[in-house]
mmCIF file of C-alpha atoms in Angstrom:
data_model
loop_
_atom_site.group_PDB
_atom_site.id
_atom_site.type_symbol
_atom_site.label_atom_id
_atom_site.label_comp_id
_atom_site.label_asym_id
_atom_site.label_seq_id
_atom_site.Cartn_x
_atom_site.Cartn_y
_atom_site.Cartn_z
ATOM 1 C CA SER A 224 -10.447 36.704 25.139
ATOM 2 C CA PRO A 225 -10.639 38.668 27.889
ATOM 3 C CA GLU A 226 -6.647 38.020 28.471
ATOM 4 C CA ALA A 227 -5.076 38.382 24.788
ATOM 5 C CA PRO A 228 -6.625 39.723 21.564
ATOM 6 C CA VAL A 229 -6.587 36.008 20.560
ATOM 7 C CA PRO A 230 -9.886 34.016 19.696
ATOM 8 C CA ILE A 231 -11.243 31.252 22.018
ATOM 9 C CA LEU A 232 -11.473 27.763 20.539
ATOM 10 C CA SER A 233 -14.700 25.817 22.018
ATOM 11 C CA MET A 234 -13.897 22.160 20.787
ATOM 12 C CA ARG A 235 -17.337 20.361 19.255
ATOM 13 C CA ASN A 236 -15.706 17.557 17.431
ATOM 14 C CA THR A 237 -12.692 15.968 16.372
ATOM 15 C CA PHE A 238 -11.504 13.925 13.779
ATOM 16 C CA THR A 239 -8.363 11.751 12.627
ATOM 17 C CA ARG A 240 -7.524 11.181 9.193
ATOM 18 C CA TYR A 241 -4.547 9.247 8.791
ATOM 19 C CA GLY A 242 -1.855 11.546 6.240
ATOM 20 C CA MET A 243 1.020 10.746 4.222
ATOM 21 C CA ALA A 244 1.979 7.169 3.244
ATOM 22 C CA THR A 245 -0.459 6.181 5.558
ATOM 23 C CA ASN A 246 -4.011 7.600 2.803
ATOM 24 C CA VAL A 247 -1.884 6.910 0.224
ATOM 25 C CA ALA A 248 -2.271 3.469 1.002
ATOM 26 C CA THR A 249 -5.233 3.172 1.717
ATOM 27 C CA ASN A 250 -7.006 4.515 -0.996
ATOM 28 C CA ILE A 251 -5.369 2.455 -3.363
ATOM 29 C CA ASN A 252 -6.735 -0.231 -0.803
ATOM 30 C CA THR A 253 -9.597 1.511 -1.827
ATOM 31 C CA LEU A 254 -10.009 1.421 -5.946
ATOM 32 C CA GLY A 255 -9.348 -2.541 -4.393
ATOM 33 C CA GLN A 256 -5.516 -3.204 -4.558
ATOM 34 C CA GLU A 257 -3.374 -5.092 -2.785
ATOM 35 C CA THR A 258 -0.564 -2.618 -0.719
ATOM 36 C CA SER A 259 2.302 -2.940 1.724
ATOM 37 C CA LEU A 260 3.371 -0.386 3.573
ATOM 38 C CA ILE A 261 6.988 0.977 4.633
ATOM 39 C CA THR A 262 6.686 3.742 6.336
ATOM 40 C CA ASN A 263 8.333 5.585 9.641
ATOM 41 C CA SER A 264 8.122 4.572 12.907
ATOM 42 C CA SER A 265 8.090 7.887 14.307
ATOM 43 C CA LYS A 266 4.689 9.340 14.360
ATOM 44 C CA ILE A 267 3.846 12.697 12.433
ATOM 45 C CA ILE A 268 0.575 14.880 14.229
ATOM 46 C CA LYS A 269 -0.864 17.639 12.405
ATOM 47 C CA THR A 270 -3.521 19.013 14.683
ATOM 48 C CA ARG A 271 -6.194 21.700 12.618
ATOM 49 C CA TYR A 272 -8.827 23.955 13.651
ATOM 50 C CA ILE A 273 -11.199 24.813 11.730
ATOM 51 C CA ASP A 274 -14.172 26.482 11.921
ATOM 52 C CA GLN A 275 -17.520 25.153 12.185
ATOM 53 C CA LYS A 276 -19.167 28.001 10.925
ATOM 54 C CA SER A 277 -17.018 29.153 8.353
ATOM 55 C CA LYS A 278 -15.129 25.811 7.531
ATOM 56 C CA GLN A 279 -11.741 27.633 7.665
ATOM 57 C CA GLN A 280 -9.347 26.664 9.155
ATOM 58 C CA ILE A 281 -7.539 28.599 11.399
ATOM 59 C CA LEU A 282 -4.692 26.668 12.803
ATOM 60 C CA ARG A 283 -2.369 24.338 12.872
ATOM 61 C CA VAL A 284 0.211 23.004 15.174
ATOM 62 C CA ASP A 285 2.992 20.301 13.911
ATOM 63 C CA GLU A 286 4.402 17.757 16.376
ATOM 64 C CA ASN A 287 7.602 16.103 15.669
ATOM 65 C CA ASP A 288 7.692 16.831 12.116
ATOM 66 C CA GLU A 289 10.605 14.605 11.351
ATOM 67 C CA CYS A 290 11.394 10.996 11.325
ATOM 68 C CA GLN A 291 14.358 8.682 11.055
ATOM 69 C CA PRO A 292 15.836 7.218 7.623
ATOM 70 C CA LEU A 293 15.070 3.779 6.082
ATOM 71 C CA VAL A 294 17.219 0.971 7.974
ATOM 72 C CA GLU A 295 17.478 -1.194 4.597
ATOM 73 C CA SER A 296 15.986 -4.003 6.722
ATOM 74 C CA ASP A 297 12.986 -3.032 6.315
ATOM 75 C CA LEU A 298 12.405 -3.821 2.802
ATOM 76 C CA LEU A 299 13.445 -7.386 3.350
ATOM 77 C CA PRO A 300 10.062 -8.749 3.958
ATOM 78 C CA LEU A 301 8.808 -7.390 1.129
ATOM 79 C CA GLU A 302 11.635 -9.488 -1.422
ATOM 80 C CA ASN A 303 9.886 -12.069 -1.938
ATOM 81 C CA GLU A 304 6.834 -10.862 -2.645
ATOM 82 C CA SER A 305 5.665 -9.739 -6.333
ATOM 83 C CA TYR A 306 4.387 -6.569 -7.065
ATOM 84 C CA THR A 307 3.297 -4.790 -9.942
ATOM 85 C CA ALA A 308 3.648 -0.669 -9.050
ATOM 86 C CA THR A 309 5.191 1.275 -6.646
ATOM 87 C CA VAL A 310 4.566 4.065 -4.844
ATOM 88 C CA ILE A 311 6.602 6.913 -3.659
ATOM 89 C CA SER A 312 4.895 8.697 -0.628
ATOM 90 C CA ASP A 313 8.308 11.489 0.504
ATOM 91 C CA TYR A 314 7.300 14.522 1.790
ATOM 92 C CA ASN A 315 10.970 15.402 2.710
ATOM 93 C CA LYS A 316 10.641 14.870 6.492
ATOM 94 C CA GLY A 317 14.008 12.412 6.421
ATOM 95 C CA PHE A 318 12.999 9.011 5.743
ATOM 96 C CA LEU A 319 14.429 8.565 2.198
ATOM 97 C CA SER A 320 17.609 10.009 1.600
ATOM 98 C CA HIS A 321 19.031 10.932 -1.883
ATOM 99 C CA SER A 322 21.291 8.168 -2.605
ATOM 100 C CA GLU A 323 18.840 6.113 -0.764
ATOM 101 C CA ILE A 324 15.950 6.432 -3.396
ATOM 102 C CA THR A 325 18.101 6.185 -6.243
ATOM 103 C CA SER A 326 19.185 2.515 -4.640
ATOM 104 C CA LEU A 327 15.367 1.878 -4.527
ATOM 105 C CA ILE A 328 14.267 3.217 -8.220
ATOM 106 C CA GLY A 329 15.949 0.034 -9.862
ATOM 107 C CA ARG A 330 15.023 -2.135 -7.002
ATOM 108 C CA LEU A 331 11.710 -1.364 -7.250
ATOM 109 C CA PRO A 332 8.835 -2.757 -9.632
ATOM 110 C CA LYS A 333 7.860 -0.850 -12.003
ATOM 111 C CA PRO A 334 5.523 2.062 -12.838
ATOM 112 C CA ILE A 335 6.993 3.709 -10.075
ATOM 113 C CA PHE A 336 4.997 7.133 -8.913
ATOM 114 C CA VAL A 337 6.180 9.433 -6.789
ATOM 115 C CA ASP A 338 4.733 12.393 -4.843
ATOM 116 C CA THR A 339 7.281 14.292 -2.902
ATOM 117 C CA LYS A 340 8.371 17.744 -1.697
ATOM 118 C CA LYS A 341 11.713 17.414 -2.421
ATOM 119 C CA LYS A 342 13.225 20.075 -5.247
ATOM 120 C CA ASP A 343 16.157 18.363 -6.570
ATOM 121 C CA LEU A 344 13.849 15.363 -8.782
ATOM 122 C CA SER A 345 17.132 13.760 -9.903
ATOM 123 C CA PRO A 346 16.650 10.134 -7.813
ATOM 124 C CA PHE A 347 13.675 9.376 -9.411
ATOM 125 C CA LYS A 348 14.367 8.341 -13.223
ATOM 126 C CA GLY A 349 12.128 6.491 -14.941
ATOM 127 C CA CYS A 350 9.796 7.776 -12.514
ATOM 128 C CA ILE A 351 5.781 9.209 -12.549
ATOM 129 C CA ILE A 352 5.803 12.278 -10.960
ATOM 130 C CA LYS A 353 2.924 13.857 -9.212
ATOM 131 C CA ILE A 354 4.292 17.381 -7.768
ATOM 132 C CA ASN A 355 2.473 20.620 -7.111
ATOM 133 C CA GLU A 356 2.685 24.254 -8.847
ATOM 134 C CA LEU A 357 4.120 25.834 -6.233
ATOM 135 C CA GLU A 358 6.558 22.925 -5.528
ATOM 136 C CA SER A 359 7.155 23.063 -9.461
ATOM 137 C CA LYS A 360 8.555 26.578 -9.760
ATOM 138 C CA LEU A 361 11.049 25.718 -6.711
ATOM 139 C CA VAL A 362 12.051 21.711 -8.560
ATOM 140 C CA TYR A 363 15.976 22.238 -10.033
ATOM 141 C CA ASN A 364 16.943 19.178 -11.061
ATOM 142 C CA LYS A 365 14.056 16.802 -12.833
ATOM 143 C CA PRO A 366 15.181 14.201 -14.772
ATOM 144 C CA ASP A 367 14.667 13.783 -18.582
ATOM 145 C CA ASP A 368 12.748 10.601 -18.393
ATOM 146 C CA SER A 369 10.441 10.724 -15.202
ATOM 147 C CA GLU A 370 6.547 12.332 -16.586
ATOM 148 C CA LEU A 371 5.176 15.303 -14.154
ATOM 149 C CA ILE A 372 1.917 14.743 -12.320
ATOM 150 C CA ILE A 373 1.174 19.184 -11.870
ATOM 151 C CA THR A 374 -1.491 19.534 -9.426
ATOM 152 C CA LEU A 375 -3.626 23.140 -9.585
ATOM 153 C CA GLY A 376 -5.533 22.793 -7.259
ATOM 154 C CA SER A 377 -9.257 23.841 -8.461
ATOM 155 C CA ARG A 378 -7.806 24.148 -11.158
ATOM 156 C CA GLY A 379 -7.044 20.295 -11.743
ATOM 157 C CA ALA A 380 -3.798 18.750 -12.825
ATOM 158 C CA LYS A 381 -1.620 19.381 -16.099
ATOM 159 C CA PHE A 382 -0.502 15.746 -17.329
ATOM 160 C CA LYS A 383 1.739 15.860 -20.538
ATOM 161 C CA GLY A 384 1.535 19.613 -21.791
ATOM 162 C CA GLU A 385 -3.178 18.871 -21.172
ATOM 163 C CA ILE A 386 -5.156 20.313 -18.513
ATOM 164 C CA LEU A 387 -7.064 17.981 -16.565
ATOM 165 C CA PRO A 388 -10.052 19.794 -14.498
ATOM 166 C CA ALA A 389 -11.388 19.202 -11.075
ATOM 167 C CA ASN A 390 -14.170 18.640 -10.170
ATOM 168 C CA SER A 391 -15.668 21.096 -8.087
ATOM 169 C CA CYS A 392 -16.375 19.950 -3.846
ATOM 170 C CA GLU A 393 -16.187 21.621 -0.662
ATOM 171 C CA VAL A 394 -12.866 20.504 1.190
ATOM 172 C CA THR A 395 -11.949 21.879 4.772
ATOM 173 C CA ASP A 396 -9.367 19.428 5.704
ATOM 174 C CA VAL A 397 -6.566 18.418 2.943
ATOM 175 C CA CYS A 398 -5.876 15.826 4.789
ATOM 176 C CA GLY A 399 -5.045 13.253 1.722
#
């Protein structure tokens, strides 16, 4: 740019993809399972700018990166439903506190699968927890009776001491 030493972005295409809990629910529905989704009411937006030629992400702009906590009344519509499993997508944005999680774990149908960014995993007692490799190194409290799945990027995932390989694919948008 002649005004400053910064790149010039010329918008060619835009795509909207749902992330976080909505992405998880969409993936479960794609597998033929019905879901009920309870999520925060505020919309968190992450805009990624990707160079079309290199497929390299060059900038991400985050908006409204925190949300209001879960309200107990949000769970009332689910009380009369019958579920065979629970998935908790906890990105540590303030929607689920440790005390709320501890309260929920005892009431939710099992198995309970958790994707979290929390470093203290103690509330997820008896759950199957998925975290990435970096996050696993930052964990300081994990319940003994929980199972851990550690994603390893292009190397796959580690579960019960075994490395499960990943299929190679081109990724330009890590949402979901």
